[in-house]
Amino acid sequence: MDWNIASMAARRAVTTSFENTGAHRQGLSQMSEFAGKTVLITGAAGGFGRLLAARFADAGANVVLGDIDDDALLAFAGTLGSRVAFRRCDVTREGDQADLVDLAMSRFGRLDIAINNAGGTSPMKGFLETTGEDLDWNFALNAKGVFHGMKHQIRAMIDNGGGSVLNVASVAGIAGAPKNTGYCAAKHAVVGMTKTAAVEFARANVRVNAICPYFSLTPLVTQSNLIERKAQLEAAAPMKRLAEPEEVVAAILAIVTPANSYMTGQAIAVDGGLSAF
């Protein structure tokens, strides 16, 4: 089953069960805090980015979307209404990142929330088989891609009087990742940059946090050879399953909500209990 259809079905089931509860009303209240905010998302045409963009748009936020997949981005942005701006963004190119922030400022006049979601992983191989080129590829996309975005996003937020940056790292950013040295090293770098920036810009009212998910049923898993290892990956987590994308998105929303104004410099694991060992 297509992952997006599956997650939508799961979301409908959860909404039905909670719609008359305080938990559901609290969720609606949380989302209303994003109305009128300007939210920038990289990697917005798929995975967590796509789900986040839809949730923010539904909440009345202005959404600024970047992705390297032009066609998918164009098709998706057209479903989000009038409060959307988008452009092609290769996060490995600092100029593209600067242009995406400039688009937010020129279209909506401010930037309140930035979610550095774009990323990926190279083929898995052992430590001794990993090459310098493998490290370069992972750092260019997963570490420098976040670094360049943060530079321009934080500058814009300082001018606004503050904001919130959320970097999508990985549980591999806070633990080891056998057979995935380059990815693990780059995601550790993301966590390190998150903590450093949080300390530097706390007085400027810019919060910087990271989320560290375990494998989730996004296309990164379902449309790669990782799906062949699904049972093995599930067995590694105490919950004995992989995350639904909506579960990770819910955690991201909780981190960046304006009500969560005293959290900064944190790397939050969403991993079914894996990091609790």
Coordinates of C-alpha atoms in Angstrom, one line a residue:
M1 CA 0.0 0.0 0.0
D2 CA 1.2 3.5 -0.8
W3 CA 2.7 4.9 2.4
N4 CA 0.8 8.2 2.2
I5 CA -2.6 6.4 1.8
A6 CA -1.7 4.2 4.7
S7 CA -0.8 7.1 7.0
M8 CA -3.9 9.0 6.0
A9 CA -6.0 6.0 6.9
A10 CA -4.3 5.7 10.2
R11 CA -4.8 9.4 10.8
R12 CA -8.5 9.1 10.1
A13 CA -8.8 6.2 12.6
V14 CA -7.0 8.2 15.3
T15 CA -9.0 11.3 14.6
T16 CA -12.3 9.4 14.8
S17 CA -11.3 7.9 18.2
F18 CA -10.2 11.2 19.6
E19 CA -12.6 13.6 18.1
N20 CA -14.7 13.9 21.2
T21 CA -11.9 14.0 23.7
G22 CA -9.9 16.6 25.4
A23 CA -6.8 15.4 23.6
H24 CA -8.3 16.2 20.3
R25 CA -9.4 19.6 21.4
Q26 CA -5.9 20.3 22.7
G27 CA -4.5 19.3 19.3
L28 CA -6.7 21.7 17.5
S29 CA -5.7 24.4 19.9
Q30 CA -2.0 23.7 19.4
M31 CA -2.4 23.9 15.6
S32 CA -4.2 27.3 15.9
E33 CA -1.0 28.7 17.3
F34 CA 0.5 28.5 13.8
A35 CA -2.1 30.6 12.1
G36 CA -0.4 33.6 10.4
K37 CA 3.1 32.2 11.0
T38 CA 5.5 31.7 8.1
V39 CA 7.0 28.3 8.0
L40 CA 9.9 27.2 5.7
I41 CA 10.4 23.5 4.9
T42 CA 13.1 21.8 2.9
G43 CA 12.5 18.4 1.4
A44 CA 8.9 19.4 1.2
A45 CA 7.7 17.2 -1.7
G46 CA 7.7 14.0 0.2
G47 CA 8.0 12.2 3.5
F48 CA 7.8 14.3 6.7
G49 CA 8.1 17.5 4.7
R50 CA 4.9 16.9 2.7
L51 CA 2.9 15.9 5.8
L52 CA 4.2 19.0 7.7
A53 CA 3.4 21.3 4.9
A54 CA -0.2 20.1 4.8
R55 CA -0.6 20.4 8.5
F56 CA 0.8 23.9 8.6
A57 CA -1.3 25.0 5.7
D58 CA -4.5 23.6 7.3
A59 CA -3.6 25.6 10.4
G60 CA -3.5 28.8 8.5
A61 CA 0.2 29.3 8.3
N62 CA 2.1 30.7 5.3
V63 CA 4.2 27.8 3.9
V64 CA 7.5 28.2 2.0
L65 CA 8.5 25.0 0.4
G66 CA 11.8 23.8 -1.2
D67 CA 12.6 20.5 -2.8
I68 CA 15.0 19.2 -5.5
D69 CA 12.1 17.4 -7.3
D70 CA 10.5 20.2 -9.4
D71 CA 7.6 18.3 -10.7
A72 CA 6.5 16.8 -7.4
L73 CA 6.9 20.2 -5.6
L74 CA 4.8 22.0 -8.2
A75 CA 2.0 19.4 -8.1
F76 CA 2.0 19.3 -4.3
A77 CA 2.1 23.1 -3.8
G78 CA -0.9 23.5 -6.0
T79 CA -3.0 21.6 -3.4
L80 CA -2.2 23.9 -0.5
G81 CA -4.1 27.1 -1.3
S82 CA -3.0 30.6 -1.7
R83 CA -0.7 31.0 1.3
V84 CA 2.1 29.0 -0.3
A85 CA 5.4 29.9 -2.0
F86 CA 7.8 27.4 -3.4
R87 CA 11.0 27.1 -5.5
R88 CA 13.5 24.4 -6.4
C89 CA 16.0 24.0 -3.6
D90 CA 19.1 21.8 -3.7
V91 CA 20.2 22.1 -0.1
T92 CA 23.8 21.3 -0.9
R93 CA 23.9 24.7 -2.7
E94 CA 24.1 27.6 -0.3
G95 CA 22.7 29.9 -2.9
D96 CA 19.5 27.9 -3.1
Q97 CA 19.1 28.0 0.6
A98 CA 19.5 31.8 0.7
D99 CA 17.0 32.1 -2.2
L100 CA 14.4 30.1 -0.3
V101 CA 14.7 32.4 2.8
D102 CA 14.6 35.4 0.5
L103 CA 11.4 34.0 -1.0
A104 CA 9.8 33.8 2.5
M105 CA 10.8 37.4 3.3
S106 CA 9.7 38.8 -0.1
R107 CA 6.4 37.0 -0.1
F108 CA 5.4 37.0 3.6
G109 CA 7.7 39.6 5.2
R110 CA 9.0 37.3 7.9
L111 CA 10.2 33.8 8.8
D112 CA 9.0 32.3 12.1
I113 CA 9.7 28.5 11.8
A114 CA 12.2 26.6 9.6
I115 CA 12.3 22.9 9.3
N116 CA 15.5 21.5 7.8
N117 CA 14.0 18.2 6.6
A118 CA 15.9 17.4 3.4
G119 CA 18.3 14.5 3.7
G120 CA 19.2 11.0 2.5
T121 CA 21.6 8.1 3.0
S122 CA 24.1 6.4 0.8
P123 CA 24.3 2.6 0.3
M124 CA 25.1 0.8 3.5
K125 CA 28.6 -0.6 3.9
G126 CA 30.9 -1.5 6.7
F127 CA 33.3 1.0 8.4
L128 CA 36.4 -0.4 6.6
E129 CA 34.7 -0.3 3.3
T130 CA 33.5 3.3 3.7
T131 CA 35.4 5.8 1.5
G132 CA 36.1 9.4 1.7
E133 CA 33.7 10.0 -1.1
D134 CA 30.9 8.3 1.0
L135 CA 31.7 10.8 3.8
D136 CA 31.8 13.7 1.5
W137 CA 28.4 12.8 0.0
N138 CA 26.7 12.4 3.4
F139 CA 28.2 15.6 4.8
A140 CA 27.3 17.6 1.7
L141 CA 23.6 16.6 2.0
N142 CA 22.9 15.9 5.6
A143 CA 25.3 18.2 7.5
K144 CA 26.3 21.1 5.2
G145 CA 22.7 21.1 3.8
V146 CA 21.5 21.9 7.3
F147 CA 24.3 24.3 8.1
H148 CA 23.7 26.5 5.1
G149 CA 20.0 26.6 5.8
M150 CA 20.4 27.5 9.4
K151 CA 22.8 30.4 8.6
H152 CA 20.2 32.2 6.4
Q153 CA 17.2 31.2 8.4
I154 CA 18.6 32.4 11.7
R155 CA 19.6 35.7 10.3
A156 CA 16.1 36.3 9.1
M157 CA 14.7 35.3 12.5
I158 CA 16.9 37.6 14.4
D159 CA 15.6 40.5 12.3
N160 CA 12.0 39.3 13.2
G161 CA 12.7 39.2 16.9
G162 CA 13.0 35.4 17.1
G163 CA 11.9 32.1 15.7
S164 CA 12.3 28.3 15.9
V165 CA 14.5 26.1 13.8
L166 CA 14.0 22.3 13.8
N167 CA 16.6 20.1 12.3
V168 CA 15.6 16.6 11.2
A169 CA 18.5 14.5 12.4
S170 CA 18.2 10.8 13.3
V171 CA 18.6 8.3 16.1
A172 CA 21.9 7.7 14.2
G173 CA 22.8 11.3 15.4
I174 CA 22.8 10.2 19.0
A175 CA 24.0 6.6 18.8
G176 CA 26.0 4.4 16.6
A177 CA 24.8 3.1 13.2
P178 CA 26.6 0.0 12.1
K179 CA 27.1 -0.2 8.3
N180 CA 26.2 3.5 7.9
T181 CA 29.3 5.4 9.0
G182 CA 28.9 8.4 6.7
Y183 CA 25.3 9.0 7.6
C184 CA 25.9 8.5 11.3
A185 CA 28.8 11.0 11.3
A186 CA 26.8 13.6 9.4
K187 CA 23.7 13.3 11.6
H188 CA 26.0 13.6 14.7
A189 CA 27.2 16.8 13.1
V190 CA 23.6 18.0 12.8
V191 CA 23.1 17.5 16.5
G192 CA 26.3 19.3 17.3
M193 CA 25.4 22.3 15.2
T194 CA 21.9 22.3 16.7
K195 CA 23.3 22.6 20.2
T196 CA 25.9 25.1 19.3
A197 CA 23.4 27.4 17.5
A198 CA 21.0 27.1 20.3
V199 CA 23.5 28.5 22.8
E200 CA 24.7 31.2 20.5
F201 CA 21.2 32.5 19.6
A202 CA 19.2 31.9 22.8
R203 CA 19.5 35.6 23.7
A204 CA 18.1 36.5 20.3
N205 CA 15.0 34.4 21.0
V206 CA 15.8 31.9 18.3
R207 CA 15.2 28.3 19.5
V208 CA 17.1 25.5 17.7
N209 CA 16.2 21.9 18.3
A210 CA 16.6 18.6 16.5
I211 CA 14.4 15.5 16.2
C212 CA 16.1 12.1 16.0
P213 CA 13.7 9.5 14.6
Y214 CA 14.3 5.8 14.1
F215 CA 13.2 4.3 10.8
S216 CA 9.7 5.5 9.7
L217 CA 7.5 4.3 6.9
T218 CA 8.4 7.2 4.6
P219 CA 9.6 6.6 1.0
L220 CA 13.2 6.7 2.3
V221 CA 12.3 3.2 3.7
T222 CA 9.4 2.0 1.7
Q223 CA 10.9 2.8 -1.7
S224 CA 14.4 1.5 -0.9
N225 CA 16.1 -1.8 -0.2
L226 CA 15.6 -1.0 3.5
I227 CA 12.0 -2.3 3.2
E228 CA 13.6 -5.8 2.7
R229 CA 14.9 -5.5 6.3
K230 CA 11.6 -4.3 7.8
A231 CA 11.2 -7.2 10.1
Q232 CA 14.8 -6.8 11.4
L233 CA 14.4 -3.1 11.9
E234 CA 11.2 -3.6 13.8
A235 CA 12.7 -6.2 16.0
A236 CA 15.4 -3.7 17.1
A237 CA 12.9 -1.3 18.6
P238 CA 11.3 -2.0 22.0
M239 CA 7.9 -1.2 20.4
K240 CA 8.6 -3.8 17.7
R241 CA 7.4 -1.6 14.9
L242 CA 8.5 1.3 12.8
A243 CA 7.0 4.7 13.2
E244 CA 4.1 6.0 11.2
P245 CA 5.2 9.3 9.5
E246 CA 2.4 11.1 11.3
E247 CA 3.9 10.1 14.7
V248 CA 7.1 11.8 13.9
V249 CA 5.3 14.8 12.5
A250 CA 3.3 15.1 15.7
A251 CA 6.6 15.3 17.7
I252 CA 7.9 18.0 15.3
L253 CA 4.8 20.1 15.7
A254 CA 5.1 19.8 19.5
I255 CA 8.7 21.0 19.4
V256 CA 8.1 24.1 17.2
T257 CA 4.8 25.2 18.6
P258 CA 5.2 28.8 20.0
A259 CA 3.9 27.5 23.4
N260 CA 7.0 25.4 23.7
S261 CA 9.1 28.5 24.2
Y262 CA 11.6 27.4 26.7
M263 CA 13.0 24.3 24.8
T264 CA 16.2 24.9 22.9
G265 CA 19.3 22.9 22.2
Q266 CA 17.6 19.5 22.5
A267 CA 17.9 16.4 20.3
I268 CA 14.7 14.6 20.9
A269 CA 14.6 10.9 20.1
V270 CA 11.4 9.5 18.5
D271 CA 12.5 5.9 18.3
G272 CA 10.1 3.5 19.9
G273 CA 12.3 3.2 22.9
L274 CA 15.5 2.3 21.1
S275 CA 17.7 4.9 22.7
A276 CA 16.5 3.9 26.2
F277 CA 18.8 0.9 26.3

